[in-house]
PDB file of C-alpha atoms in Angstrom:
ATOM      1  CA  MET A 290     -12.757 -11.266  11.796  1.00 74.00           C
ATOM      2  CA  ALA A 291     -10.025  -8.814  10.845  1.00 81.00           C
ATOM      3  CA  ILE A 292      -6.535 -10.032  10.093  1.00 85.00           C
ATOM      4  CA  ASN A 293      -3.737  -7.696  11.197  1.00 89.00           C
ATOM      5  CA  GLU A 294      -0.173  -7.719   9.948  1.00 90.00           C
ATOM      6  CA  THR A 295       2.776  -5.394  10.552  1.00 94.00           C
ATOM      7  CA  ARG A 296       6.115  -5.441   8.770  1.00 95.00           C
ATOM      8  CA  GLU A 297       9.202  -3.245   8.882  1.00 96.00           C
ATOM      9  CA  ILE A 298      11.790  -2.687   6.186  1.00 96.00           C
ATOM     10  CA  VAL A 299      14.673  -0.266   5.713  1.00 97.00           C
ATOM     11  CA  ILE A 300      14.787   1.591   2.413  1.00 97.00           C
ATOM     12  CA  GLU A 301      17.883   3.482   1.287  1.00 97.00           C
ATOM     13  CA  ALA A 302      15.929   6.634   0.436  1.00 96.00           C
ATOM     14  CA  SER A 303      14.359   9.677   2.059  1.00 95.00           C
ATOM     15  CA  PRO A 304      10.781   9.666   3.357  1.00 96.00           C
ATOM     16  CA  GLU A 305       9.880  12.101   0.542  1.00 94.00           C
ATOM     17  CA  GLU A 306      11.160   9.713  -2.142  1.00 95.00           C
ATOM     18  CA  ILE A 307       9.201   6.847  -0.603  1.00 96.00           C
ATOM     19  CA  LEU A 308       5.997   8.881  -0.238  1.00 95.00           C
ATOM     20  CA  ASP A 309       6.318   9.928  -3.892  1.00 95.00           C
ATOM     21  CA  VAL A 310       6.275   6.265  -4.961  1.00 95.00           C
ATOM     22  CA  ILE A 311       3.344   5.421  -2.675  1.00 96.00           C
ATOM     23  CA  GLY A 312       1.425   8.414  -4.009  1.00 95.00           C
ATOM     24  CA  ASP A 313       2.068   7.624  -7.666  1.00 94.00           C
ATOM     25  CA  LEU A 314      -0.934   5.360  -8.091  1.00 93.00           C
ATOM     26  CA  ASP A 315      -0.728   5.699 -11.880  1.00 91.00           C
ATOM     27  CA  THR A 316       2.241   3.291 -11.703  1.00 93.00           C
ATOM     28  CA  VAL A 317       1.195   1.028  -8.785  1.00 93.00           C
ATOM     29  CA  THR A 318       0.276  -1.786 -11.200  1.00 93.00           C
ATOM     30  CA  GLU A 319       3.932  -1.857 -12.349  1.00 93.00           C
ATOM     31  CA  TRP A 320       5.300  -2.846  -8.933  1.00 92.00           C
ATOM     32  CA  SER A 321       2.330  -4.275  -7.019  1.00 92.00           C
ATOM     33  CA  PRO A 322       1.031  -7.480  -8.678  1.00 89.00           C
ATOM     34  CA  PRO A 323      -2.264  -7.552  -6.693  1.00 89.00           C
ATOM     35  CA  HIS A 324      -3.235  -4.152  -8.159  1.00 92.00           C
ATOM     36  CA  GLN A 325      -4.908  -4.638 -11.525  1.00 94.00           C
ATOM     37  CA  SER A 326      -5.962  -0.990 -11.898  1.00 95.00           C
ATOM     38  CA  ALA A 327      -6.074   2.258  -9.944  1.00 96.00           C
ATOM     39  CA  GLU A 328      -7.960   5.449 -10.726  1.00 96.00           C
ATOM     40  CA  VAL A 329      -7.431   8.572  -8.637  1.00 97.00           C
ATOM     41  CA  LEU A 330     -10.850  10.130  -8.027  1.00 97.00           C
ATOM     42  CA  GLU A 331      -9.734  13.051  -5.863  1.00 97.00           C
ATOM     43  CA  LYS A 332      -6.383  14.748  -5.079  1.00 96.00           C
ATOM     44  CA  ASP A 333      -5.197  17.169  -2.407  1.00 95.00           C
ATOM     45  CA  LYS A 334      -3.627  20.570  -3.146  1.00 93.00           C
ATOM     46  CA  ASN A 335      -0.199  18.897  -3.455  1.00 89.00           C
ATOM     47  CA  GLY A 336      -1.448  16.430  -6.076  1.00 92.00           C
ATOM     48  CA  ARG A 337      -1.469  13.446  -3.726  1.00 95.00           C
ATOM     49  CA  PRO A 338      -4.386  11.028  -3.981  1.00 97.00           C
ATOM     50  CA  LEU A 339      -7.209  11.406  -1.462  1.00 97.00           C
ATOM     51  CA  LYS A 340      -9.758   9.013  -2.914  1.00 98.00           C
ATOM     52  CA  VAL A 341      -8.853   6.102  -5.196  1.00 97.00           C
ATOM     53  CA  LYS A 342     -10.887   3.424  -6.966  1.00 97.00           C
ATOM     54  CA  MET A 343      -8.896   0.255  -7.561  1.00 96.00           C
ATOM     55  CA  LYS A 344      -9.235  -3.318  -8.664  1.00 95.00           C
ATOM     56  CA  VAL A 345      -7.211  -5.723  -6.564  1.00 91.00           C
ATOM     57  CA  LYS A 346      -6.813  -9.493  -6.830  1.00 88.00           C
ATOM     58  CA  ALA A 347      -5.742 -11.625  -3.875  1.00 81.00           C
ATOM     59  CA  ALA A 348      -6.354 -15.270  -2.967  1.00 75.00           C
ATOM     60  CA  GLY A 349      -8.054 -15.724  -6.334  1.00 80.00           C
ATOM     61  CA  ILE A 350     -10.678 -13.085  -5.503  1.00 82.00           C
ATOM     62  CA  THR A 351     -10.946  -9.856  -7.470  1.00 89.00           C
ATOM     63  CA  ASP A 352     -12.271  -6.865  -5.562  1.00 91.00           C
ATOM     64  CA  GLU A 353     -13.276  -3.405  -6.707  1.00 94.00           C
ATOM     65  CA  GLN A 354     -12.725  -0.991  -3.857  1.00 95.00           C
ATOM     66  CA  VAL A 355     -12.580   2.689  -3.069  1.00 97.00           C
ATOM     67  CA  VAL A 356     -10.167   3.894  -0.402  1.00 97.00           C
ATOM     68  CA  ALA A 357      -9.557   7.262   1.245  1.00 98.00           C
ATOM     69  CA  TYR A 358      -5.972   8.384   1.884  1.00 97.00           C
ATOM     70  CA  THR A 359      -4.659  10.643   4.647  1.00 97.00           C
ATOM     71  CA  TRP A 360      -1.207  12.193   4.197  1.00 96.00           C
ATOM     72  CA  SER A 361       1.143  13.744   6.738  1.00 93.00           C
ATOM     73  CA  LYS A 362       4.865  14.534   6.799  1.00 91.00           C
ATOM     74  CA  ASN A 363       6.138  10.990   7.443  1.00 95.00           C
ATOM     75  CA  LYS A 364       2.984   8.906   7.266  1.00 97.00           C
ATOM     76  CA  VAL A 365       0.286   7.892   4.838  1.00 97.00           C
ATOM     77  CA  SER A 366      -2.744   5.854   5.775  1.00 97.00           C
ATOM     78  CA  TRP A 367      -5.877   4.700   4.050  1.00 97.00           C
ATOM     79  CA  THR A 368      -9.231   3.305   4.968  1.00 97.00           C
ATOM     80  CA  LEU A 369     -11.828   1.460   2.953  1.00 96.00           C
ATOM     81  CA  ILE A 370     -14.851   3.422   1.761  1.00 97.00           C
ATOM     82  CA  SER A 371     -16.481   0.670  -0.295  1.00 96.00           C
ATOM     83  CA  SER A 372     -15.697  -2.871  -1.398  1.00 94.00           C
ATOM     84  CA  GLY A 373     -17.469  -5.932  -2.688  1.00 90.00           C
ATOM     85  CA  GLN A 374     -15.234  -8.357  -0.787  1.00 89.00           C
ATOM     86  CA  GLN A 375     -14.190  -6.615   2.445  1.00 90.00           C
ATOM     87  CA  ARG A 376     -16.011  -5.300   5.489  1.00 92.00           C
ATOM     88  CA  SER A 377     -13.052  -3.111   6.384  1.00 93.00           C
ATOM     89  CA  GLN A 378      -9.468  -2.328   5.460  1.00 94.00           C
ATOM     90  CA  ASP A 379      -7.116   0.027   7.234  1.00 95.00           C
ATOM     91  CA  ALA A 380      -3.466   0.416   6.402  1.00 95.00           C
ATOM     92  CA  SER A 381      -0.589   2.785   6.943  1.00 97.00           C
ATOM     93  CA  TYR A 382       3.036   3.443   6.183  1.00 97.00           C
ATOM     94  CA  THR A 383       4.977   5.173   8.949  1.00 98.00           C
ATOM     95  CA  LEU A 384       8.379   6.471   7.830  1.00 98.00           C
ATOM     96  CA  THR A 385      11.173   7.056  10.340  1.00 97.00           C
ATOM     97  CA  PRO A 386      14.280   8.781   8.924  1.00 96.00           C
ATOM     98  CA  ASP A 387      17.598   7.185   9.915  1.00 93.00           C
ATOM     99  CA  GLY A 388      20.510   8.974   8.268  1.00 93.00           C
ATOM    100  CA  ASP A 389      20.360   8.269   4.526  1.00 93.00           C
ATOM    101  CA  ASN A 390      17.874   5.464   5.132  1.00 97.00           C
ATOM    102  CA  THR A 391      14.251   5.325   6.205  1.00 97.00           C
ATOM    103  CA  LYS A 392      12.659   2.684   8.392  1.00 97.00           C
ATOM    104  CA  VAL A 393       9.245   1.910   6.924  1.00 97.00           C
ATOM    105  CA  THR A 394       6.559   0.312   9.075  1.00 97.00           C
ATOM    106  CA  PHE A 395       3.639  -1.069   7.076  1.00 96.00           C
ATOM    107  CA  GLU A 396       0.499  -1.971   9.004  1.00 95.00           C
ATOM    108  CA  LEU A 397      -2.496  -3.672   7.410  1.00 93.00           C
ATOM    109  CA  SER A 398      -5.847  -4.742   8.814  1.00 92.00           C
ATOM    110  CA  VAL A 399      -8.327  -6.503   6.517  1.00 89.00           C
ATOM    111  CA  ASP A 400     -11.740  -7.979   7.298  1.00 88.00           C
ATOM    112  CA  PRO A 401     -12.926 -10.021   4.306  1.00 85.00           C
ATOM    113  CA  VAL A 402     -16.599 -10.711   3.593  1.00 85.00           C
ATOM    114  CA  VAL A 403     -15.927 -14.076   1.960  1.00 77.00           C
ATOM    115  CA  PRO A 404     -15.116 -16.814   4.459  1.00 78.00           C
ATOM    116  CA  LEU A 405     -11.713 -18.159   3.473  1.00 72.00           C
ATOM    117  CA  PRO A 406      -9.694 -20.917   5.109  1.00 72.00           C
ATOM    118  CA  GLY A 407      -7.208 -19.402   7.544  1.00 74.00           C
ATOM    119  CA  PHE A 408      -4.138 -20.534   5.605  1.00 76.00           C
ATOM    120  CA  VAL A 409      -5.472 -19.003   2.354  1.00 76.00           C
ATOM    121  CA  LEU A 410      -6.208 -15.704   4.049  1.00 75.00           C
ATOM    122  CA  LYS A 411      -2.822 -15.626   5.816  1.00 79.00           C
ATOM    123  CA  ARG A 412      -1.039 -16.358   2.516  1.00 79.00           C
ATOM    124  CA  ALA A 413      -2.963 -13.554   0.771  1.00 79.00           C
ATOM    125  CA  ILE A 414      -2.174 -11.087   3.576  1.00 81.00           C
ATOM    126  CA  LYS A 415       1.497 -12.148   3.598  1.00 83.00           C
ATOM    127  CA  GLY A 416       1.694 -11.573  -0.163  1.00 80.00           C
ATOM    128  CA  THR A 417       0.105  -8.154   0.185  1.00 84.00           C
ATOM    129  CA  VAL A 418       2.483  -7.173   2.979  1.00 86.00           C
ATOM    130  CA  ASP A 419       5.496  -8.525   1.052  1.00 86.00           C
ATOM    131  CA  THR A 420       4.498  -6.388  -1.938  1.00 84.00           C
ATOM    132  CA  GLY A 421       3.851  -3.423   0.332  1.00 89.00           C
ATOM    133  CA  THR A 422       7.365  -3.622   1.774  1.00 93.00           C
ATOM    134  CA  LYS A 423       9.777  -5.462  -0.530  1.00 93.00           C
ATOM    135  CA  GLY A 424       7.928  -4.379  -3.679  1.00 93.00           C
ATOM    136  CA  LEU A 425       7.900  -0.776  -2.489  1.00 95.00           C
ATOM    137  CA  ARG A 426      11.618  -0.911  -1.638  1.00 96.00           C
ATOM    138  CA  ASP A 427      12.489  -2.388  -5.053  1.00 95.00           C
ATOM    139  CA  ARG A 428      10.459   0.309  -6.828  1.00 96.00           C
ATOM    140  CA  VAL A 429      11.980   3.179  -4.823  1.00 96.00           C
ATOM    141  CA  LEU A 430      15.525   1.910  -5.450  1.00 95.00           C
ATOM    142  CA  GLU A 431      14.784   1.315  -9.144  1.00 94.00           C
ATOM    143  CA  LEU A 432      13.654   4.933  -9.508  1.00 91.00           C
ATOM    144  CA  LYS A 433      16.650   6.249  -7.534  1.00 86.00           C
ATOM    145  CA  LYS A 434      19.015   4.260  -9.758  1.00 86.00           C
ATOM    146  CA  GLY A 435      17.339   5.756 -12.839  1.00 78.00           C
ATOM    147  CA  ASP A 436      17.917   9.261 -11.460  1.00 60.00           C
ATOM    148  CA  ALA A 437      21.632   8.680 -10.882  1.00 46.00           C
TER     149      ALA A 437
END
């Protein structure tokens, strides 16, 4: 059974700045603790990742997975191609500009293979969504501060 979670956060940056951080998978392990490694297998003409192999650890389970990314002006989404621990995974960031800020909506749907107690699974999903919002915001602001 898939677990779905949605979270919104406001980031004091442009959609482009946020998409640049999301697309920089060479540094994802620096700001996303679940990500142990990420290797871009295929890029689009703009250099953004299209297919990525990653090792992710959540709820004490390490998973090697390959995901396919789809990029548009104010949205990036990905879907699971292969995984040892998940039947499916779909996620997206939708970015809505608001003056100097951007409202970021992160949606995640995961269907694990391994039967986990509900509270363990919910805690793992919450941690992933926290990293995907608060961790992303912290990283974007850290990079903006470095540019100032």
